[in-house]
Structures are given as structure tokens and as C-alpha cells.
């Protein structure tokens, strides 16, 4: 074991100057992690008060300035803004001459690969897409969570080693994602991370309504075991009334939700239908029990929406169902001054709760979200 005193990171010669455009939950954490690896953060842009607080907490003494000034001072620039703001930001920086030849330009969007940086590439920049598959809090704990965190990496082949090296320096594990698979990759993380938070929050609300005084304490061990079982065994870990085909229990659930939490009915029906499909495919749900169960779900959807629409196929029974309604994923957020997002949301790198979220995230996201 090496017991020799280790040099202070501040005493190591910095290899790259680092700038952050968009001081959401992701950017300052990544810059702080790069600082621990010997790089030197020199500039951050952020307009909102929350952005300024995050920058002050994670990157003390690093000046706040405009995106153009960040690019003027930094050799490695982290573009950590929401997904929808990223293309316009990149185009604007390139068209105004802010991008310098040989400059490493890194975005943390889960949705986009390296091609979104093509305007900067034409200006001579080196494009990298590095998306941390982690949810961020905007506090110093995020730097610790990067240890062992997977990053979705997309970059030109000649920059692949550089991209992977940066991820490793931040304590992460690089996972190569093809350019055309980035949206699917990001959707998978949103499904597993962002939607999980929604499900857990709904479950806690219902438990409080049922009289449980500490729903978090009740759910903690159960959810921990369920997550562990799912990661180890996949569909084989399915259990509960849907997987067993207990149609009467499911009908009682739907009736109670209609009374106490009507806003949760559609989600319950959708997840129950998806669970039934997977249980049928895996042989856990017997076909003779599935018929009554699927009938209950269809009746529940008809009552809730005025027409059948829980959605999804029914596995072994081979019937098809259409989704009840189609809705937009949300309103687009226009970037505010200096590319800072006008509002903060889940999983955007400039979001108050990412994974974008999720980093953007995260997504901050997640995005992960999971950005």
C-alpha cells in the first residue's frame, strides 16, 4: 500500500483550462471532477440565481461570465444546457466566431450524439458527446457519485480515446453509443430513472392517504429489494397481483384509485398492461388467468377514458390495444440570456432536477437522468 503523501490537486500542473456554459446541476459537478484530476476550471456562464449558487458551491473563485468569454478562456468547454437549447447554442457560438480551432467542445445531452456539434466542428472544434447516466442534485455529493458512473460516449473515431480518457479522469466508465442510437439510449434511461421517481412519488402519496405515517421507511426496503431483483433477474423477478393473474385484486385497486387518486388510474392501467404482457411472455402469467385480468384492465380503461385505451398487445392472447390518448411530452423551453434555460426541469443539464435531471441532464439530465 502506497503511504507516501499525495500532492494537492492544486499543486499539479493543469493540463487543460475548463469552461462551463450552463451552470445547471451537471456542468459544475463535471468541472469540479475534472479539477480533481488536475485540470483547471477558469470560467462559468449562468444567469439564474440557482446557477450562481451552484457555481459558487462547486467551483469557488471561478468567475461567472458570458458563454463567449467562457470559450475565449477555456481549452475544454462543457456545454451543459437543456437538450432543446443545445442546437441553437452551438450554432450561435459558431456563427459569432466564439469557437476556436482545436478547442474541445463537450456536450452532456443524452439525446444527441456528436453531430449536433457539426457547426462547431466546421469552425475547427473537436466534438465530444459525454452523457453521465446519473441523476444530479446540484450539490458536492454529485462529484462523489461520478465514481463508477457510466457515461454514454459518442465522438468521431479519431477522438474516441480522448473522450474515454476524460470520462475515466472524472471517475466514470465509458460506454460507446452509436450516433443513431442516442435517442433510444436516452429514452431507456428516462424510462428507468425519471419515470421511477414519478412512480415512487405516487406510491408515497397513496400510502399517506392510506394512513401510513412514514411511507419512505416502508418503501425503502421493498423498492431496494425489487430493484436488486430486477437488475439480477429481469422479468423473472416479476411478482404481485398482475403477474399472478389476480383479477379481483386488480379490480379493487382500480376502484380505490378512482376514488382517492383518479390522476393515477391511467398510469396504473398502463403499467399493469405492460406487466401483464411481460409476465405472459415469460410464462409467469397463465393464459387462462390472463383473460379475466385483461378484461378488468380493458373495463378500467373504458371507464376512465370513455373508450378502450389502456394500450399494448396482450402477449399470448394476441390482441392489440391502442393508447387512449396521445400527448405532447411537454412544452419546449426557449433558452434565456446567454443560453441559460428559461426554466429548470428534470434531466436537463441546466435543470434544477436533472438526470436533465438528467443532465439532461437529463437528462441535467438524465437526465438520468439520468439525464
PDB file of N, CA, C and O in Angstrom, residues 202 205-206 257-258 260-270:
ATOM      1  N   UNK A 202     -45.810   8.828  -6.470  1.00  0.00           N
ATOM      2  CA  UNK A 202     -47.233   8.477  -6.423  1.00  0.00           C
ATOM      3  C   UNK A 202     -47.504   7.447  -5.334  1.00  0.00           C
ATOM      4  O   UNK A 202     -48.497   7.543  -4.604  1.00  0.00           O
ATOM      5  N   UNK A 205     -47.535   9.101  -1.948  1.00  0.00           N
ATOM      6  CA  UNK A 205     -48.765   9.869  -1.727  1.00  0.00           C
ATOM      7  C   UNK A 205     -49.928   8.958  -1.352  1.00  0.00           C
ATOM      8  O   UNK A 205     -50.717   9.258  -0.445  1.00  0.00           O
ATOM      9  N   UNK A 206     -50.057   7.832  -2.064  1.00  0.00           N
ATOM     10  CA  UNK A 206     -51.152   6.909  -1.784  1.00  0.00           C
ATOM     11  C   UNK A 206     -51.011   6.284  -0.399  1.00  0.00           C
ATOM     12  O   UNK A 206     -52.008   6.078   0.308  1.00  0.00           O
ATOM     13  N   UNK A 257     -58.338   3.585  -6.587  1.00  0.00           N
ATOM     14  CA  UNK A 257     -57.629   4.702  -7.216  1.00  0.00           C
ATOM     15  C   UNK A 257     -58.608   5.705  -7.812  1.00  0.00           C
ATOM     16  O   UNK A 257     -58.384   6.917  -7.751  1.00  0.00           O
ATOM     17  N   UNK A 258     -59.710   5.221  -8.377  1.00  0.00           N
ATOM     18  CA  UNK A 258     -60.712   6.140  -8.933  1.00  0.00           C
ATOM     19  C   UNK A 258     -61.252   7.076  -7.847  1.00  0.00           C
ATOM     20  O   UNK A 258     -61.518   8.247  -8.094  1.00  0.00           O
ATOM     21  N   UNK A 260     -59.741   7.768  -4.689  1.00  0.00           N
ATOM     22  CA  UNK A 260     -58.754   8.528  -3.912  1.00  0.00           C
ATOM     23  C   UNK A 260     -57.676   9.212  -4.748  1.00  0.00           C
ATOM     24  O   UNK A 260     -57.077  10.187  -4.277  1.00  0.00           O
ATOM     25  N   UNK A 261     -57.402   8.708  -5.951  1.00  0.00           N
ATOM     26  CA  UNK A 261     -56.332   9.287  -6.766  1.00  0.00           C
ATOM     27  C   UNK A 261     -56.634   9.068  -8.241  1.00  0.00           C
ATOM     28  O   UNK A 261     -55.923   8.335  -8.931  1.00  0.00           O
ATOM     29  N   UNK A 262     -57.683   9.689  -8.745  1.00  0.00           N
ATOM     30  CA  UNK A 262     -58.067   9.449 -10.142  1.00  0.00           C
ATOM     31  C   UNK A 262     -56.958   9.777 -11.137  1.00  0.00           C
ATOM     32  O   UNK A 262     -56.895   9.183 -12.207  1.00  0.00           O
ATOM     33  N   UNK A 263     -56.074  10.701 -10.769  1.00  0.00           N
ATOM     34  CA  UNK A 263     -54.984  11.047 -11.665  1.00  0.00           C
ATOM     35  C   UNK A 263     -53.980   9.903 -11.822  1.00  0.00           C
ATOM     36  O   UNK A 263     -53.168   9.898 -12.756  1.00  0.00           O
ATOM     37  N   UNK A 264     -54.015   8.911 -10.938  1.00  0.00           N
ATOM     38  CA  UNK A 264     -53.072   7.791 -11.003  1.00  0.00           C
ATOM     39  C   UNK A 264     -53.634   6.594 -11.767  1.00  0.00           C
ATOM     40  O   UNK A 264     -52.903   5.630 -12.018  1.00  0.00           O
ATOM     41  N   UNK A 265     -54.914   6.632 -12.147  1.00  0.00           N
ATOM     42  CA  UNK A 265     -55.540   5.471 -12.784  1.00  0.00           C
ATOM     43  C   UNK A 265     -54.876   5.145 -14.120  1.00  0.00           C
ATOM     44  O   UNK A 265     -54.561   3.988 -14.413  1.00  0.00           O
ATOM     45  N   UNK A 266     -54.687   6.140 -14.958  1.00  0.00           N
ATOM     46  CA  UNK A 266     -54.119   5.894 -16.288  1.00  0.00           C
ATOM     47  C   UNK A 266     -52.740   5.262 -16.184  1.00  0.00           C
ATOM     48  O   UNK A 266     -52.414   4.317 -16.918  1.00  0.00           O
ATOM     49  N   UNK A 267     -51.907   5.763 -15.275  1.00  0.00           N
ATOM     50  CA  UNK A 267     -50.574   5.197 -15.100  1.00  0.00           C
ATOM     51  C   UNK A 267     -50.627   3.765 -14.589  1.00  0.00           C
ATOM     52  O   UNK A 267     -49.859   2.906 -15.047  1.00  0.00           O
ATOM     53  N   UNK A 268     -51.527   3.507 -13.628  1.00  0.00           N
ATOM     54  CA  UNK A 268     -51.665   2.148 -13.102  1.00  0.00           C
ATOM     55  C   UNK A 268     -52.060   1.183 -14.220  1.00  0.00           C
ATOM     56  O   UNK A 268     -51.500   0.095 -14.356  1.00  0.00           O
ATOM     57  N   UNK A 269     -53.053   1.580 -15.033  1.00  0.00           N
ATOM     58  CA  UNK A 269     -53.515   0.708 -16.113  1.00  0.00           C
ATOM     59  C   UNK A 269     -52.404   0.444 -17.131  1.00  0.00           C
ATOM     60  O   UNK A 269     -52.212  -0.686 -17.585  1.00  0.00           O
ATOM     61  N   UNK A 270     -51.669   1.480 -17.497  1.00  0.00           N
ATOM     62  CA  UNK A 270     -50.600   1.317 -18.475  1.00  0.00           C
ATOM     63  C   UNK A 270     -49.516   0.386 -17.961  1.00  0.00           C
ATOM     64  O   UNK A 270     -49.046  -0.513 -18.675  1.00  0.00           O
TER      65      UNK A 270
END
